[in-house]
């Protein structure tokens, strides 16, 4: 990864943490954001750039594999990305 790429990733860390906190219900997600997330995710599900991939999650100290939808354009996990209102689809599929 280039220095520029690393810096871009570092800037996204707060959004990534917020997304996982919402997914794990550590942070409350408003009804309107849940609706927006579902609308976005519906578009991701049918997008040819997305695919199911396995990720490792640690739950109560145990590592578990979980299937998740990942965008092959931006490499983001779709469920988590849709939970951050300010995030954008690189393919502009989330524009109403």
PDB file of C-alpha atoms in Angstrom, residues 12 71-76 81 87-94:
ATOM      1  CA  UNK A  12     -11.595   6.164   7.429  1.00  0.00           C
ATOM      2  CA  UNK A  71     -17.769  -4.746  -2.705  1.00  0.00           C
ATOM      3  CA  UNK A  72     -14.983  -5.684  -5.111  1.00  0.00           C
ATOM      4  CA  UNK A  73     -14.762  -2.077  -6.333  1.00  0.00           C
ATOM      5  CA  UNK A  74     -13.893  -0.481  -2.977  1.00  0.00           C
ATOM      6  CA  UNK A  75     -13.195  -3.625  -0.879  1.00  0.00           C
ATOM      7  CA  UNK A  76     -15.601  -2.502   1.838  1.00  0.00           C
ATOM      8  CA  UNK A  81     -20.599   0.678   4.846  1.00  0.00           C
ATOM      9  CA  UNK A  87     -20.409   6.974   2.950  1.00  0.00           C
ATOM     10  CA  UNK A  88     -20.840   6.890  -0.821  1.00  0.00           C
ATOM     11  CA  UNK A  89     -20.932   4.095  -3.379  1.00  0.00           C
ATOM     12  CA  UNK A  90     -17.986   4.472  -5.773  1.00  0.00           C
ATOM     13  CA  UNK A  91     -20.292   3.318  -8.577  1.00  0.00           C
ATOM     14  CA  UNK A  92     -22.954   5.934  -7.638  1.00  0.00           C
ATOM     15  CA  UNK A  93     -25.567   3.217  -7.116  1.00  0.00           C
ATOM     16  CA  UNK A  94     -26.867   4.793  -3.912  1.00  0.00           C
TER      17      UNK A  94
END
